[in-house]
Structure formats: C-alpha cells, structure tokens
Short mmCIF file of the C-alpha atoms (twelve columns), coordinates in Angstrom:
data_MODEL
# 
_entry.id   MODEL 
# 
loop_
_atom_site.group_PDB 
_atom_site.id 
_atom_site.type_symbol 
_atom_site.label_atom_id 
_atom_site.label_alt_id 
_atom_site.label_comp_id 
_atom_site.label_asym_id 
_atom_site.label_seq_id 
_atom_site.Cartn_x 
_atom_site.Cartn_y 
_atom_site.Cartn_z 
_atom_site.pdbx_PDB_model_num 
ATOM 1   C CA . MET A 1   149.289 135.440 34.155 1 
ATOM 2   C CA . ALA A 2   152.336 137.693 33.787 1 
ATOM 3   C CA . ASP A 3   154.441 134.843 32.348 1 
ATOM 4   C CA . ILE A 4   152.086 134.132 29.435 1 
ATOM 5   C CA . ARG A 5   153.055 135.903 26.221 1 
ATOM 6   C CA . ALA A 6   151.018 133.955 23.656 1 
ATOM 7   C CA . VAL A 7   147.727 132.117 23.257 1 
ATOM 8   C CA . ILE A 8   147.560 129.030 21.022 1 
ATOM 9   C CA . TRP A 9   144.077 128.046 19.880 1 
ATOM 10  C CA . ASP A 10  142.557 124.777 18.789 1 
ATOM 11  C CA . MET A 11  139.960 125.460 16.080 1 
ATOM 12  C CA . GLY A 12  137.187 122.862 15.802 1 
ATOM 13  C CA . GLY A 13  134.532 123.437 18.460 1 
ATOM 14  C CA . ILE A 14  136.179 126.701 19.527 1 
ATOM 15  C CA . LEU A 15  136.736 129.092 16.623 1 
ATOM 16  C CA . TYR A 16  134.207 127.071 14.615 1 
ATOM 17  C CA . PRO A 17  131.073 125.294 15.840 1 
ATOM 18  C CA . THR A 18  130.976 121.548 16.065 1 
ATOM 19  C CA . PRO A 19  129.112 119.710 13.284 1 
ATOM 20  C CA . PHE A 20  126.379 118.970 15.824 1 
ATOM 21  C CA . GLU A 21  125.525 122.658 15.947 1 
ATOM 22  C CA . LEU A 22  124.957 122.849 12.193 1 
ATOM 23  C CA . LEU A 23  122.621 119.874 11.881 1 
ATOM 24  C CA . ASP A 24  119.419 121.937 11.923 1 
ATOM 25  C CA . GLY A 25  120.220 123.365 8.500  1 
ATOM 26  C CA . LEU A 26  121.364 120.028 7.111  1 
ATOM 27  C CA . GLU A 27  118.173 118.273 8.255  1 
ATOM 28  C CA . ALA A 28  116.043 121.065 6.796  1 
ATOM 29  C CA . ALA A 29  117.847 120.813 3.453  1 
ATOM 30  C CA . LYS A 30  117.160 117.077 3.347  1 
ATOM 31  C CA . GLY A 31  113.541 117.381 4.450  1 
ATOM 32  C CA . TRP A 32  114.201 115.475 7.659  1 
ATOM 33  C CA . ALA A 33  112.549 116.334 10.946 1 
ATOM 34  C CA . ARG A 34  114.594 118.428 13.319 1 
ATOM 35  C CA . GLY A 35  116.432 116.138 15.718 1 
ATOM 36  C CA . THR A 36  116.663 113.249 13.256 1 
ATOM 37  C CA . LEU A 37  120.436 113.224 13.646 1 
ATOM 38  C CA . PRO A 38  121.877 112.785 17.154 1 
ATOM 39  C CA . ARG A 39  123.326 115.911 18.797 1 
ATOM 40  C CA . GLY A 40  126.139 114.164 20.661 1 
ATOM 41  C CA . PRO A 41  127.335 116.128 23.726 1 
ATOM 42  C CA . PHE A 42  124.604 118.736 23.102 1 
ATOM 43  C CA . SER A 43  121.825 116.225 23.724 1 
ATOM 44  C CA . PRO A 44  120.318 116.095 27.251 1 
ATOM 45  C CA . GLU A 45  121.645 112.598 27.791 1 
ATOM 46  C CA . GLY A 46  125.124 113.413 26.482 1 
ATOM 47  C CA . ASP A 47  127.166 111.079 24.309 1 
ATOM 48  C CA . PRO A 48  129.532 108.549 25.960 1 
ATOM 49  C CA . GLU A 49  131.176 107.784 22.607 1 
ATOM 50  C CA . TYR A 50  132.053 111.428 21.976 1 
ATOM 51  C CA . ALA A 51  133.286 111.712 25.559 1 
ATOM 52  C CA . ARG A 52  135.863 109.051 24.658 1 
ATOM 53  C CA . CYS A 53  137.362 111.513 22.175 1 
ATOM 54  C CA . SER A 54  138.196 113.845 25.035 1 
ATOM 55  C CA . THR A 55  140.193 111.134 26.781 1 
ATOM 56  C CA . GLY A 56  141.948 109.971 23.630 1 
ATOM 57  C CA . GLU A 57  140.280 106.557 23.586 1 
ATOM 58  C CA . LEU A 58  138.654 107.426 20.244 1 
ATOM 59  C CA . THR A 59  139.814 109.848 17.554 1 
ATOM 60  C CA . GLU A 60  137.330 112.401 16.300 1 
ATOM 61  C CA . SER A 61  137.767 111.064 12.762 1 
ATOM 62  C CA . GLU A 62  136.780 107.569 13.888 1 
ATOM 63  C CA . TYR A 63  133.884 108.972 15.889 1 
ATOM 64  C CA . TRP A 64  132.449 110.669 12.780 1 
ATOM 65  C CA . ARG A 65  132.926 107.541 10.676 1 
ATOM 66  C CA . ARG A 66  130.908 105.566 13.223 1 
ATOM 67  C CA . TYR A 67  128.335 108.362 13.461 1 
ATOM 68  C CA . GLN A 68  127.732 108.332 9.711  1 
ATOM 69  C CA . ARG A 69  127.582 104.526 9.507  1 
ATOM 70  C CA . ALA A 70  125.000 104.463 12.305 1 
ATOM 71  C CA . SER A 71  122.959 107.201 10.641 1 
ATOM 72  C CA . ALA A 72  122.982 105.392 7.295  1 
ATOM 73  C CA . ALA A 73  121.905 102.170 9.008  1 
ATOM 74  C CA . ARG A 74  118.882 104.053 10.382 1 
ATOM 75  C CA . GLY A 75  117.951 105.197 6.880  1 
ATOM 76  C CA . TYR A 76  119.512 108.664 7.039  1 
ATOM 77  C CA . PRO A 77  122.694 108.621 4.960  1 
ATOM 78  C CA . VAL A 78  124.786 111.742 5.433  1 
ATOM 79  C CA . ASP A 79  128.250 112.912 4.388  1 
ATOM 80  C CA . LEU A 80  128.989 115.547 6.989  1 
ATOM 81  C CA . LYS A 81  132.376 116.552 5.610  1 
ATOM 82  C CA . GLY A 82  130.950 116.975 2.144  1 
ATOM 83  C CA . GLU A 83  127.595 118.524 2.979  1 
ATOM 84  C CA . ILE A 84  128.323 121.071 5.701  1 
ATOM 85  C CA . ASP A 85  129.148 124.558 4.474  1 
ATOM 86  C CA . TRP A 86  131.472 126.255 6.972  1 
ATOM 87  C CA . THR A 87  131.372 129.661 5.288  1 
ATOM 88  C CA . GLY A 88  130.665 132.354 7.831  1 
ATOM 89  C CA . THR A 89  130.287 129.982 10.762 1 
ATOM 90  C CA . GLU A 90  133.151 131.383 12.843 1 
ATOM 91  C CA . ARG A 91  131.941 132.023 16.387 1 
ATOM 92  C CA . PRO A 92  131.526 135.803 16.894 1 
ATOM 93  C CA . GLU A 93  132.151 135.550 20.645 1 
ATOM 94  C CA . VAL A 94  135.468 133.782 20.085 1 
ATOM 95  C CA . MET A 95  136.568 136.104 17.305 1 
ATOM 96  C CA . ALA A 96  135.839 139.045 19.610 1 
ATOM 97  C CA . ALA A 97  137.957 137.415 22.330 1 
ATOM 98  C CA . ILE A 98  140.796 136.913 19.846 1 
ATOM 99  C CA . GLU A 99  140.589 140.572 18.859 1 
ATOM 100 C CA . ALA A 100 140.712 141.608 22.521 1 
ATOM 101 C CA . LEU A 101 143.661 139.337 23.281 1 
ATOM 102 C CA . SER A 102 145.606 140.599 20.273 1 
ATOM 103 C CA . ARG A 103 146.210 143.890 22.097 1 
ATOM 104 C CA . ARG A 104 148.408 142.107 24.635 1 
ATOM 105 C CA . PHE A 105 149.249 138.595 23.412 1 
ATOM 106 C CA . ARG A 106 150.664 136.946 20.327 1 
ATOM 107 C CA . GLN A 107 148.392 134.197 19.004 1 
ATOM 108 C CA . ALA A 108 148.526 131.061 16.866 1 
ATOM 109 C CA . THR A 109 146.258 128.170 15.905 1 
ATOM 110 C CA . LEU A 110 147.114 124.499 16.265 1 
ATOM 111 C CA . SER A 111 144.510 122.199 14.727 1 
ATOM 112 C CA . ASN A 112 144.296 118.447 14.242 1 
ATOM 113 C CA . ASP A 113 141.335 118.087 11.918 1 
ATOM 114 C CA . SER A 114 140.654 121.360 10.136 1 
ATOM 115 C CA . SER A 115 141.932 119.974 6.827  1 
ATOM 116 C CA . GLU A 116 139.354 117.194 6.974  1 
ATOM 117 C CA . TRP A 117 136.537 119.737 7.190  1 
ATOM 118 C CA . LEU A 118 137.896 122.795 5.375  1 
ATOM 119 C CA . GLY A 119 140.118 121.081 2.791  1 
ATOM 120 C CA . TYR A 120 143.894 120.797 2.557  1 
ATOM 121 C CA . GLY A 121 145.560 124.183 2.263  1 
ATOM 122 C CA . TRP A 122 142.669 126.050 3.876  1 
ATOM 123 C CA . TRP A 123 145.216 128.246 5.685  1 
ATOM 124 C CA . ASP A 124 146.321 129.888 2.439  1 
ATOM 125 C CA . SER A 125 142.989 131.664 1.951  1 
ATOM 126 C CA . TRP A 126 141.636 131.779 5.499  1 
ATOM 127 C CA . PRO A 127 140.290 135.328 6.031  1 
ATOM 128 C CA . TYR A 128 141.322 135.415 9.704  1 
ATOM 129 C CA . ALA A 129 144.963 134.433 9.249  1 
ATOM 130 C CA . HIS A 130 146.049 138.038 9.822  1 
ATOM 131 C CA . LEU A 131 145.007 137.760 13.478 1 
ATOM 132 C CA . PHE A 132 147.619 135.076 14.151 1 
ATOM 133 C CA . CYS A 133 151.411 134.916 14.087 1 
ATOM 134 C CA . HIS A 134 151.182 131.320 12.857 1 
ATOM 135 C CA . VAL A 135 148.334 129.166 11.530 1 
ATOM 136 C CA . ILE A 136 149.373 125.553 12.004 1 
ATOM 137 C CA . ASP A 137 147.524 122.470 10.844 1 
ATOM 138 C CA . VAL A 138 149.152 119.240 12.015 1 
ATOM 139 C CA . VAL A 139 149.025 117.769 8.493  1 
ATOM 140 C CA . THR A 140 152.053 119.996 7.857  1 
ATOM 141 C CA . LEU A 141 153.875 118.587 10.891 1 
ATOM 142 C CA . GLY A 142 153.445 114.848 10.365 1 
ATOM 143 C CA . VAL A 143 152.250 114.254 13.946 1 
ATOM 144 C CA . ARG A 144 148.967 114.997 15.711 1 
ATOM 145 C CA . LYS A 145 148.102 116.409 19.104 1 
ATOM 146 C CA . PRO A 146 148.823 115.244 21.754 1 
ATOM 147 C CA . HIS A 147 152.273 114.435 20.314 1 
ATOM 148 C CA . PRO A 148 154.852 116.617 22.104 1 
ATOM 149 C CA . LEU A 149 156.254 118.002 18.844 1 
ATOM 150 C CA . THR A 150 152.968 119.730 17.980 1 
ATOM 151 C CA . TYR A 151 153.304 121.963 21.029 1 
ATOM 152 C CA . THR A 152 157.059 122.447 21.058 1 
ATOM 153 C CA . THR A 153 157.168 123.229 17.327 1 
ATOM 154 C CA . THR A 154 154.416 125.834 17.659 1 
ATOM 155 C CA . ALA A 155 156.214 127.526 20.543 1 
ATOM 156 C CA . GLU A 156 159.531 127.443 18.656 1 
ATOM 157 C CA . ARG A 157 157.976 129.060 15.598 1 
ATOM 158 C CA . MET A 158 156.706 131.837 17.834 1 
ATOM 159 C CA . GLY A 159 160.150 132.284 19.327 1 
ATOM 160 C CA . LEU A 160 158.869 131.449 22.789 1 
ATOM 161 C CA . ASP A 161 159.331 128.887 25.510 1 
ATOM 162 C CA . VAL A 162 156.442 126.450 25.955 1 
ATOM 163 C CA . ALA A 163 155.820 127.878 29.430 1 
ATOM 164 C CA . GLU A 164 155.102 131.281 27.865 1 
ATOM 165 C CA . CYS A 165 152.221 129.914 25.762 1 
ATOM 166 C CA . LEU A 166 148.685 129.155 26.929 1 
ATOM 167 C CA . PHE A 167 147.064 126.359 24.925 1 
ATOM 168 C CA . VAL A 168 143.267 126.499 24.522 1 
ATOM 169 C CA . ASP A 169 141.454 123.286 23.568 1 
ATOM 170 C CA . ASP A 170 138.147 121.504 24.157 1 
ATOM 171 C CA . MET A 171 139.683 118.025 24.475 1 
ATOM 172 C CA . ALA A 172 141.261 116.915 27.741 1 
ATOM 173 C CA . VAL A 173 143.733 114.592 25.997 1 
ATOM 174 C CA . ASN A 174 145.179 117.510 24.029 1 
ATOM 175 C CA . LEU A 175 145.446 119.697 27.121 1 
ATOM 176 C CA . ASP A 176 147.198 116.862 28.942 1 
ATOM 177 C CA . GLY A 177 149.663 116.650 26.050 1 
ATOM 178 C CA . ALA A 178 150.418 120.355 26.266 1 
ATOM 179 C CA . GLU A 179 150.880 120.292 30.008 1 
ATOM 180 C CA . ALA A 180 153.189 117.260 29.725 1 
ATOM 181 C CA . VAL A 181 155.724 119.410 27.860 1 
ATOM 182 C CA . GLY A 182 155.303 122.360 30.216 1 
ATOM 183 C CA . MET A 183 152.731 124.372 28.254 1 
ATOM 184 C CA . PRO A 184 149.807 125.544 30.419 1 
ATOM 185 C CA . GLY A 185 146.386 124.506 29.199 1 
ATOM 186 C CA . PHE A 186 142.935 126.076 29.318 1 
ATOM 187 C CA . TYR A 187 139.803 123.961 28.907 1 
ATOM 188 C CA . PHE A 188 137.250 125.567 26.578 1 
ATOM 189 C CA . ASP A 189 133.767 124.110 26.987 1 
ATOM 190 C CA . HIS A 190 132.232 124.197 23.507 1 
ATOM 191 C CA . THR A 191 128.750 123.772 24.981 1 
ATOM 192 C CA . ARG A 192 129.176 127.057 26.921 1 
ATOM 193 C CA . ILE A 193 130.802 129.475 24.496 1 
ATOM 194 C CA . THR A 194 130.064 132.811 26.144 1 
ATOM 195 C CA . ALA A 195 131.077 131.545 29.592 1 
ATOM 196 C CA . SER A 196 134.270 129.975 28.233 1 
ATOM 197 C CA . CYS A 197 135.287 133.219 26.514 1 
ATOM 198 C CA . ALA A 198 134.646 135.182 29.701 1 
ATOM 199 C CA . ARG A 199 136.677 132.705 31.764 1 
ATOM 200 C CA . LEU A 200 139.581 132.885 29.316 1 
ATOM 201 C CA . LEU A 201 139.696 136.676 29.280 1 
ATOM 202 C CA . SER A 202 139.520 136.741 33.060 1 
ATOM 203 C CA . HIS A 203 142.218 134.072 33.291 1 
ATOM 204 C CA . LEU A 204 144.500 136.308 31.223 1 
ATOM 205 C CA . GLY A 205 143.691 139.443 33.164 1 
ATOM 206 C CA . LEU A 206 141.325 140.985 30.628 1 
ATOM 207 C CA . GLY A 207 138.054 140.313 32.402 1 
ATOM 208 C CA . SER A 208 135.579 143.052 33.200 1 
# 
C-alpha cells in the first residue's frame, strides 16, 4: 500500500458501536427483558431490512424510523436518538488502530449520520479530534455519501489525490461511491471488530 497516504474513516458502527450494541443497557433502564428489542444484523437470523441500508435501498435514518414505529406498535416505545448516551462508547480496538496508523498516515473522518446521534456541532468538542487532520460531517457539505463530492472534498481538504486515500466504511454503497471516484475502499465488518482492525492494519502494512 505504498501509494496510500491517508485513511478516511466512517464513524457509526466503526469508531462508535451501533445502537444495537447498546440495547442491553437501555432495556435494563426501562425494566424490559433482555432481547426485547431486535438486534438487527447481530441477531442469529440477521436483518434483511438493515441489509438494505448497505446496498443503498434504504437510508439508515429511515431504517431507525421504521424500527421505532415497529417497537412502539409492539408496546415498547423507544426514542433511540434521545435515550442512548454515547459518552465513552468509542471502540477501544478502533481507537488503538487509529493511534497506530497515525505514525505513518494522515487521517480524517467522513460521517453521514453522526449529527443525528451526537447533535449538530459535535465536532467542536469531540475529544478525539486531535487524532485527525479533518473531522467532516456531511451536514456541513450539503450532500451525503455516496455523493462524489463527499469523497473528493475530503481528499482536497487533505491536500491529496483521491487515489492516495483509503476510505473505511461498513456500508457497501458508501464504499462503491468512493471507488467510483477513484478512492480505494476497505470494508469494515462492525460485527467483527477485532478481526476488522487486524485486517486493516495488515492491509496497510502494519500487521504483526
């Protein structure tokens, strides 16, 4: 990977867990039995509706609206964006990988939905901003991944060609968008965090 000079990270599901992974605490706080709320792609049977997000057939925002409507209809009303506390939930394995990569690569974030979960302007007080050359939320760009401008603008701000940036995401549609403009993509499986981190480091020549 001698041509890669920067790593651009998606955030939700990679730097931060998915909402599915935080449901144990939410159910406990509400006095509901563990497993009351569906676990989407983490459930043994998977989740065809969530899989449609990966292909771009369904936005994640629409998925969560449907999820909450279905839960309320079953007698379990929940406001995931209002009730989940993200404080301290950054994935330690991923943060360690970012630290390791910082010795050789410039890094940035490029997120579609972080503002919906963390609040508009989250980047101004984010405690990990110092690890990145740029922290970009698409609400500041006016277009969302997989729009070509999200990738080209991020590369331009880093002073690099798109081909010099590796884009890391857990959604195939966003990786396809990156690769369509000439930016290499790396699929991060958010159900296999440790393995995904190891694959990424190896891919970039930092494996053990």
